[in-house]
Tab-separated table of C-alpha atoms in Angstrom:
chain	number	residue	atom	x	y	z
L	1	UNK	CA	0.121	-0.354	0.206
L	2	UNK	CA	2.855	2.733	1.083
L	3	UNK	CA	4.654	1.262	-1.683
L	4	UNK	CA	1.661	1.769	-4.330
L	5	UNK	CA	0.567	5.563	-2.757
L	6	UNK	CA	4.890	6.475	-2.738
L	7	UNK	CA	4.791	5.457	-6.823
L	8	UNK	CA	1.306	7.506	-7.068
L	9	UNK	CA	2.813	10.451	-6.352
L	10	UNK	CA	5.922	9.575	-8.055
L	11	UNK	CA	3.526	9.694	-11.198
L	12	UNK	CA	2.306	12.697	-9.907
L	13	UNK	CA	5.485	14.844	-9.300
L	14	UNK	CA	6.253	13.653	-12.829
L	15	UNK	CA	2.955	15.227	-14.788
L	16	UNK	CA	3.078	18.235	-13.005
L	17	UNK	CA	6.787	18.909	-13.832
L	18	UNK	CA	5.793	17.867	-17.322
L	19	UNK	CA	2.832	20.397	-17.154
L	20	UNK	CA	4.786	23.598	-16.282
L	21	UNK	CA	7.457	21.966	-18.550
L	22	UNK	CA	5.397	22.475	-22.105
L	23	UNK	CA	3.535	25.080	-20.543
L	24	UNK	CA	6.423	27.350	-20.697
L	25	UNK	CA	7.321	25.321	-23.942
L	26	UNK	CA	4.298	26.839	-25.556
L	27	UNK	CA	4.765	30.314	-24.329
L	28	UNK	CA	8.266	30.213	-25.516
L	29	UNK	CA	6.875	29.776	-28.622
L	30	UNK	CA	4.805	33.070	-28.202
L	31	UNK	CA	7.642	34.741	-28.131
L	32	UNK	CA	5.965	37.224	-31.729
L	33	UNK	CA	2.983	37.987	-29.381
L	34	UNK	CA	4.941	38.491	-25.929
L	35	UNK	CA	4.857	42.555	-26.827
L	36	UNK	CA	0.949	42.464	-27.588
L	37	UNK	CA	0.319	40.702	-24.147
L	38	UNK	CA	2.558	43.217	-22.502
L	39	UNK	CA	1.312	46.169	-23.977
L	40	UNK	CA	-2.183	45.233	-24.072
L	41	UNK	CA	-3.358	42.612	-21.695
L	42	UNK	CA	-0.939	43.998	-18.683
L	43	UNK	CA	-2.301	47.193	-17.894
L	44	UNK	CA	-5.522	45.793	-18.533
L	45	UNK	CA	-5.653	42.776	-16.472
L	46	UNK	CA	-7.327	44.150	-13.176
L	47	UNK	CA	-9.962	45.283	-15.643
L	48	UNK	CA	-10.733	41.592	-17.220
L	49	UNK	CA	-10.514	39.711	-14.358
L	50	UNK	CA	-13.300	41.904	-12.891
L	51	UNK	CA	-14.885	41.865	-16.661
L	52	UNK	CA	-15.144	37.980	-15.409
L	53	UNK	CA	-16.879	38.141	-11.819
L	54	UNK	CA	-19.011	40.623	-13.712
L	55	UNK	CA	-20.267	37.812	-16.053
L	56	UNK	CA	-20.341	35.408	-13.729
L	57	UNK	CA	-22.459	37.755	-11.322
L	58	UNK	CA	-25.227	38.307	-14.213
L	59	UNK	CA	-25.119	34.422	-14.496
L	60	UNK	CA	-25.749	33.959	-10.936
L	61	UNK	CA	-28.929	36.677	-11.264
L	62	UNK	CA	-30.671	35.729	-14.139
L	63	UNK	CA	-33.983	35.363	-13.130
L	64	UNK	CA	-34.971	38.982	-14.293
L	65	UNK	CA	-33.436	38.301	-18.215
L	66	UNK	CA	-33.074	34.143	-17.989
L	67	UNK	CA	-32.550	34.436	-22.120
L	68	UNK	CA	-29.447	36.652	-22.050
L	69	UNK	CA	-28.204	34.775	-18.966
L	70	UNK	CA	-28.177	31.429	-20.814
L	71	UNK	CA	-26.757	33.260	-23.660
L	72	UNK	CA	-23.988	34.602	-21.104
L	73	UNK	CA	-23.308	31.050	-19.876
L	74	UNK	CA	-22.534	29.514	-24.029
L	75	UNK	CA	-19.967	32.008	-24.708
L	76	UNK	CA	-18.729	31.784	-21.622
L	77	UNK	CA	-18.662	27.862	-22.173
L	78	UNK	CA	-16.957	28.772	-25.542
L	79	UNK	CA	-14.291	30.852	-24.416
L	80	UNK	CA	-13.504	27.864	-21.823
L	81	UNK	CA	-13.098	25.635	-24.387
L	82	UNK	CA	-10.690	27.200	-26.288
L	83	UNK	CA	-8.660	28.078	-23.569
L	84	UNK	CA	-8.451	23.894	-22.384
L	85	UNK	CA	-8.019	23.126	-25.752
L	86	UNK	CA	-4.841	24.779	-25.912
L	87	UNK	CA	-4.225	23.811	-22.808
L	88	UNK	CA	-4.942	20.001	-23.684
L	89	UNK	CA	-1.505	18.879	-24.609
L	90	UNK	CA	-0.149	20.206	-21.560
L	91	UNK	CA	-2.960	18.373	-18.959
L	92	UNK	CA	-2.817	14.957	-20.856
L	93	UNK	CA	1.022	14.825	-21.463
L	94	UNK	CA	0.286	13.763	-24.888
L	95	UNK	CA	4.281	13.417	-26.136
L	96	UNK	CA	4.374	10.803	-23.258
L	97	UNK	CA	0.614	9.212	-23.107
L	98	UNK	CA	1.734	5.763	-24.400
L	99	UNK	CA	4.827	5.918	-22.126
L	100	UNK	CA	2.009	6.533	-18.966
L	101	UNK	CA	0.178	3.451	-20.492
L	102	UNK	CA	2.988	1.133	-20.256
L	103	UNK	CA	3.966	1.592	-16.613
L	104	UNK	CA	1.087	3.600	-15.341
L	105	UNK	CA	-2.869	2.404	-13.713
L	106	UNK	CA	-5.160	4.127	-15.896
L	107	UNK	CA	-7.151	5.383	-13.103
L	108	UNK	CA	-4.252	6.755	-11.820
L	109	UNK	CA	-3.525	9.129	-15.404
L	110	UNK	CA	-7.497	9.960	-15.397
L	111	UNK	CA	-7.206	11.050	-11.742
L	112	UNK	CA	-3.887	13.193	-12.425
L	113	UNK	CA	-5.208	14.639	-15.837
L	114	UNK	CA	-8.436	15.847	-13.516
L	115	UNK	CA	-6.431	17.696	-10.992
L	116	UNK	CA	-4.001	19.437	-13.780
L	117	UNK	CA	-6.953	20.051	-15.100
L	118	UNK	CA	-9.197	21.610	-12.434
L	119	UNK	CA	-5.818	23.720	-12.124
L	120	UNK	CA	-5.982	24.968	-15.812
L	121	UNK	CA	-10.025	25.492	-15.447
L	122	UNK	CA	-9.308	29.302	-14.189
L	123	UNK	CA	-12.941	30.154	-15.156
L	124	UNK	CA	-14.451	27.189	-12.861
L	125	UNK	CA	-11.928	28.361	-10.250
L	126	UNK	CA	-13.458	32.086	-10.535
L	127	UNK	CA	-16.895	30.471	-10.847
L	128	UNK	CA	-16.243	28.609	-7.066
L	129	UNK	CA	-14.914	31.708	-5.118
L	130	UNK	CA	-18.350	32.888	-6.366
L	131	UNK	CA	-19.838	29.937	-4.663
L	132	UNK	CA	-18.109	29.927	-1.671
L	133	UNK	CA	-19.528	33.541	-0.960
L	134	UNK	CA	-23.612	31.975	-1.187
L	135	UNK	CA	-25.531	31.412	1.369
L	136	UNK	CA	-27.720	28.372	1.824
L	137	UNK	CA	-29.937	30.111	1.416
L	138	UNK	CA	-28.804	32.088	-1.798
L	139	UNK	CA	-27.808	28.688	-2.789
L	140	UNK	CA	-31.337	27.702	-2.285
L	141	UNK	CA	-32.379	31.005	-4.720
L	142	UNK	CA	-30.181	29.862	-7.986
L	143	UNK	CA	-29.961	26.060	-8.230
L	144	UNK	CA	-28.598	27.039	-12.082
L	145	UNK	CA	-25.665	28.481	-11.055
L	146	UNK	CA	-24.566	24.745	-10.197
L	147	UNK	CA	-25.672	23.233	-13.213
L	148	UNK	CA	-23.470	25.864	-14.279
L	149	UNK	CA	-20.484	24.855	-12.773
L	150	UNK	CA	-21.192	21.076	-13.719
L	151	UNK	CA	-21.553	22.426	-16.942
L	152	UNK	CA	-17.466	24.293	-16.440
L	153	UNK	CA	-16.470	21.290	-15.561
L	154	UNK	CA	-17.811	18.721	-18.576
L	155	UNK	CA	-16.500	21.026	-20.922
L	156	UNK	CA	-12.682	20.199	-19.303
L	157	UNK	CA	-13.612	16.962	-19.785
L	158	UNK	CA	-15.050	16.608	-23.104
L	159	UNK	CA	-12.009	19.377	-24.736
L	160	UNK	CA	-9.924	15.788	-22.593
L	161	UNK	CA	-11.383	13.134	-24.080
L	162	UNK	CA	-14.649	13.330	-25.995
L	163	UNK	CA	-14.170	16.772	-27.747
L	164	UNK	CA	-16.791	15.901	-30.841
L	165	UNK	CA	-19.495	15.904	-27.927
L	166	UNK	CA	-18.264	18.843	-27.216
L	167	UNK	CA	-18.420	20.548	-30.202
L	168	UNK	CA	-22.124	19.153	-30.752
L	169	UNK	CA	-23.129	20.428	-27.335
L	170	UNK	CA	-21.500	23.418	-27.611
L	171	UNK	CA	-23.313	23.845	-30.923
L	172	UNK	CA	-27.005	22.409	-29.845
L	173	UNK	CA	-27.113	24.872	-26.672
L	174	UNK	CA	-25.981	27.710	-29.194
L	175	UNK	CA	-29.258	26.338	-31.183
L	176	UNK	CA	-31.433	26.549	-27.821
L	177	UNK	CA	-30.081	29.712	-26.264
L	178	UNK	CA	-31.442	31.771	-29.917
L	179	UNK	CA	-34.668	30.356	-30.001
L	180	UNK	CA	-37.857	32.881	-29.570
L	181	UNK	CA	-38.484	30.518	-26.164
L	182	UNK	CA	-39.209	31.762	-22.426
L	183	UNK	CA	-37.919	29.725	-20.068
L	184	UNK	CA	-36.656	30.288	-16.097
L	185	UNK	CA	-32.725	29.559	-15.374
L	186	UNK	CA	-33.244	26.572	-13.949
L	187	UNK	CA	-34.931	24.913	-17.273
L	188	UNK	CA	-32.405	26.409	-19.330
L	189	UNK	CA	-29.380	25.194	-17.661
L	190	UNK	CA	-31.164	21.826	-17.338
L	191	UNK	CA	-31.736	21.479	-21.146
L	192	UNK	CA	-27.879	22.410	-21.468
L	193	UNK	CA	-27.099	19.572	-19.185
L	194	UNK	CA	-29.101	16.923	-21.378
L	195	UNK	CA	-27.775	18.187	-23.904
L	196	UNK	CA	-24.470	17.614	-22.674
L	197	UNK	CA	-25.400	13.813	-22.028
L	198	UNK	CA	-27.319	13.013	-25.203
L	199	UNK	CA	-24.436	14.472	-27.144
L	200	UNK	CA	-21.853	11.204	-26.186
L	201	UNK	CA	-24.443	9.511	-27.713
L	202	UNK	CA	-24.286	10.846	-30.580
L	203	UNK	CA	-21.826	8.920	-33.794
L	204	UNK	CA	-19.087	10.603	-34.905
L	205	UNK	CA	-20.124	11.907	-38.388
L	206	UNK	CA	-16.541	11.422	-40.847
L	207	UNK	CA	-17.103	13.474	-44.847
L	208	UNK	CA	-13.249	13.706	-45.471
L	209	UNK	CA	-13.092	10.284	-46.234
L	210	UNK	CA	-15.545	9.983	-48.683
L	211	UNK	CA	-13.915	13.241	-50.172
L	212	UNK	CA	-12.379	12.621	-53.735
L	213	UNK	CA	-9.577	14.982	-53.354
L	214	UNK	CA	-8.986	16.067	-57.403
L	215	UNK	CA	-8.393	19.588	-57.228
L	216	UNK	CA	-6.789	22.605	-54.660
L	217	UNK	CA	-10.077	23.428	-53.799
L	218	UNK	CA	-10.889	19.870	-52.350
L	219	UNK	CA	-7.807	19.835	-50.837
L	220	UNK	CA	-8.328	22.700	-48.766
L	221	UNK	CA	-11.565	21.797	-47.704
L	222	UNK	CA	-10.729	17.949	-46.851
L	223	UNK	CA	-7.733	19.561	-44.687
L	224	UNK	CA	-10.198	21.910	-43.137
L	225	UNK	CA	-12.882	19.020	-42.438
L	226	UNK	CA	-10.791	17.508	-40.040
L	227	UNK	CA	-8.746	20.295	-38.471
L	228	UNK	CA	-12.180	21.829	-38.451
L	229	UNK	CA	-11.049	23.288	-34.357
L	230	UNK	CA	-8.313	25.536	-36.079
L	231	UNK	CA	-11.807	28.051	-37.610
L	232	UNK	CA	-14.389	26.442	-34.415
L	233	UNK	CA	-11.172	28.268	-31.697
L	234	UNK	CA	-11.267	31.317	-33.718
L	235	UNK	CA	-15.095	31.774	-34.623
L	236	UNK	CA	-16.342	31.148	-30.884
L	237	UNK	CA	-13.592	33.812	-30.162
L	238	UNK	CA	-15.114	36.234	-32.489
L	239	UNK	CA	-18.711	35.950	-32.112
L	240	UNK	CA	-18.124	35.781	-28.060
L	241	UNK	CA	-15.875	39.293	-29.028
L	242	UNK	CA	-19.209	40.541	-31.062
L	243	UNK	CA	-21.615	39.484	-28.229
L	244	UNK	CA	-19.956	41.317	-25.234
L	245	UNK	CA	-19.164	44.226	-27.447
L	246	UNK	CA	-22.944	44.681	-28.699
L	247	UNK	CA	-24.019	44.360	-25.107
L	248	UNK	CA	-21.375	47.409	-24.160
L	249	UNK	CA	-22.884	49.291	-27.274
L	250	UNK	CA	-26.150	48.670	-25.874
L	251	UNK	CA	-24.935	50.597	-22.989
L	252	UNK	CA	-23.012	53.148	-24.063
L	253	UNK	CA	-23.998	53.790	-27.183
L	254	UNK	CA	-21.343	56.999	-28.050
L	255	UNK	CA	-18.574	54.601	-27.630
L	256	UNK	CA	-19.908	52.748	-30.940
L	257	UNK	CA	-18.108	54.354	-33.320
L	258	UNK	CA	-14.738	52.800	-30.922
L	259	UNK	CA	-16.114	49.681	-30.280
L	260	UNK	CA	-16.569	48.836	-34.652
L	261	UNK	CA	-12.992	49.435	-34.936
L	262	UNK	CA	-11.523	47.420	-32.003
L	263	UNK	CA	-14.057	44.560	-33.544
L	264	UNK	CA	-12.634	45.077	-36.966
L	265	UNK	CA	-8.854	45.057	-35.320
L	266	UNK	CA	-10.413	42.005	-33.660
L	267	UNK	CA	-11.703	40.142	-36.707
L	268	UNK	CA	-8.375	40.703	-39.315
L	269	UNK	CA	-6.470	39.363	-36.241
L	270	UNK	CA	-8.527	36.161	-36.020
L	271	UNK	CA	-8.743	34.988	-39.747
L	272	UNK	CA	-4.932	36.893	-41.206
L	273	UNK	CA	-3.425	34.332	-38.037
L	274	UNK	CA	-5.105	31.140	-40.247
L	275	UNK	CA	-2.385	31.757	-42.730
L	276	UNK	CA	-0.271	30.215	-40.325
L	277	UNK	CA	-1.995	27.153	-40.416
L	278	UNK	CA	-1.990	27.393	-43.914
L	279	UNK	CA	1.895	27.963	-44.030
L	280	UNK	CA	2.483	24.304	-42.229
L	281	UNK	CA	0.712	22.518	-44.793
L	282	UNK	CA	2.387	24.168	-47.506
L	283	UNK	CA	5.129	23.521	-45.845
L	284	UNK	CA	4.560	19.811	-45.790
L	285	UNK	CA	2.676	19.187	-49.073
L	286	UNK	CA	5.217	21.175	-50.912
L	287	UNK	CA	7.368	18.544	-52.475
L	288	UNK	CA	3.888	16.374	-53.179
L	289	UNK	CA	2.595	19.345	-55.706
L	290	UNK	CA	5.965	20.009	-56.728
L	291	UNK	CA	6.093	16.634	-58.390
L	292	UNK	CA	3.049	16.955	-60.382
L	293	UNK	CA	3.842	20.493	-61.563
L	294	UNK	CA	1.513	22.287	-59.805
L	295	UNK	CA	3.775	23.950	-57.235
L	296	UNK	CA	3.017	27.406	-58.059
L	297	UNK	CA	-1.239	27.035	-57.903
L	298	UNK	CA	-0.323	25.371	-54.493
L	299	UNK	CA	1.360	28.113	-53.081
L	300	UNK	CA	-1.163	30.745	-53.804
L	301	UNK	CA	-3.815	28.730	-52.616
L	302	UNK	CA	-2.820	28.716	-49.483
L	303	UNK	CA	-3.571	32.675	-49.124
L	304	UNK	CA	-7.389	31.587	-50.269
L	305	UNK	CA	-8.326	30.429	-46.854
L	306	UNK	CA	-7.671	33.250	-44.700
L	307	UNK	CA	-9.216	35.660	-46.963
L	308	UNK	CA	-12.239	33.619	-46.973
L	309	UNK	CA	-12.374	33.092	-43.465
L	310	UNK	CA	-12.248	37.156	-43.304
L	311	UNK	CA	-14.961	37.518	-46.038
L	312	UNK	CA	-17.356	35.696	-43.614
L	313	UNK	CA	-16.269	37.034	-40.430
L	314	UNK	CA	-16.455	40.647	-41.900
L	315	UNK	CA	-20.434	38.999	-43.076
L	316	UNK	CA	-20.903	38.111	-39.273
L	317	UNK	CA	-19.572	41.432	-37.990
L	318	UNK	CA	-22.217	43.139	-39.949
L	319	UNK	CA	-25.083	41.515	-39.330
L	320	UNK	CA	-24.418	41.400	-35.662
L	321	UNK	CA	-22.772	44.647	-35.168
L	322	UNK	CA	-22.364	47.507	-38.199
L	323	UNK	CA	-19.456	48.261	-39.302
L	324	UNK	CA	-18.105	51.083	-40.948
L	325	UNK	CA	-18.156	50.019	-45.142
L	326	UNK	CA	-14.348	51.543	-44.972
L	327	UNK	CA	-13.356	49.386	-43.053
L	328	UNK	CA	-13.676	46.998	-45.331
L	329	UNK	CA	-11.470	47.458	-48.488
L	330	UNK	CA	-8.912	48.500	-45.390
L	331	UNK	CA	-9.077	44.913	-43.864
L	332	UNK	CA	-8.738	43.122	-47.148
L	333	UNK	CA	-5.302	45.013	-47.313
L	334	UNK	CA	-4.506	44.820	-44.008
L	335	UNK	CA	-5.431	41.078	-44.170
L	336	UNK	CA	-3.107	40.414	-47.355
L	337	UNK	CA	-0.338	42.386	-45.046
L	338	UNK	CA	-0.469	40.906	-42.128
L	339	UNK	CA	-0.560	37.485	-44.028
L	340	UNK	CA	2.529	38.702	-45.535
L	341	UNK	CA	4.115	38.827	-42.402
L	342	UNK	CA	3.173	35.788	-41.083
L	343	UNK	CA	4.716	34.220	-44.200
L	344	UNK	CA	8.166	36.085	-44.224
L	345	UNK	CA	8.384	37.687	-41.215
L	346	UNK	CA	6.618	35.650	-38.202
L	347	UNK	CA	8.509	37.859	-35.590
L	348	UNK	CA	6.808	41.171	-36.549
L	349	UNK	CA	3.211	40.098	-37.113
L	350	UNK	CA	2.000	40.768	-33.159
L	351	UNK	CA	3.638	43.721	-33.063
L	352	UNK	CA	2.277	45.501	-36.627
L	353	UNK	CA	-1.185	44.345	-35.923
L	354	UNK	CA	-0.887	46.365	-32.876
L	355	UNK	CA	0.744	49.363	-34.387
L	356	UNK	CA	-2.147	49.321	-37.001
L	357	UNK	CA	-5.292	48.957	-34.389
L	358	UNK	CA	-3.553	51.777	-32.184
L	359	UNK	CA	-3.854	54.241	-35.232
L	360	UNK	CA	-7.315	52.888	-36.323
L	361	UNK	CA	-8.835	53.214	-32.359
L	362	UNK	CA	-7.068	56.621	-32.269
L	363	UNK	CA	-8.645	57.612	-35.847
L	364	UNK	CA	-11.984	56.150	-35.107
């Protein structure tokens, strides 16, 4: 028993060391964004924390507007899923997963996964702090918040073990909150829990293996079907940003021009950063297309996904928030410029985006 316990703590120490090492490696790979994070997120860190708790407070006290609280909850779950997806390789230590299977019990792996998941889930920790501050009488008045915390935990578990079920869950939950129905907060969150539970039973939908890739367009379509998460997380962040800023415009309409400029710059950042993924694909398959005498068309085609994504994102922005039409040609040129930087000078990608954003905000 003592030897088994010592082995478990040894495994826990190994996983924690691997977790911190991988996180440091991930941060070192974001050197091009270090200045951006320091200049933007540093001074705004306290405001971001306050905004996080303010949103959670709206979810707790959502009896007056249950539909709004449910929409806000789905946005929180989307953002939480994106953050945990980025941290999943560190949480699971995927590089040494086969090594762990050969030496340690599966129950140990799951237990340590859950501990590191809890350590990484900032959103759930923030909700727990609010929950601790509630009295028993307040808990009885807001039982839906307990269900929301359960959903936050399920999001993390699904990210690690059932990512496809998570996609179904968030998609169906988004459809539910957009319906013109009037439900109580408890009914909304019970429906969310039911959706998450039923999503596990839905069979996987595989389309890519049925596609006959005989053109560059079908090649890129097949790639993004197989690697859809690179589009999903960008779309989730954009929609969450649009939802939050649309609520801000409703409160402070005098800031609408400034908010539109911020949304526009975020849209360019999210869409043009897709070029990093496309560049990796180009390097991987360049020799194959070169052998087939399609190297030049393939080189040009790598820039199209980001531009198409930018056009779709801009349509979503205009439909949800509205935007000055002068931003459309500016955005197209800006997106091409960011693509060039991602291709040739990735270290300057974030810096150039930041200074152009500052200029647009000052002119707005």
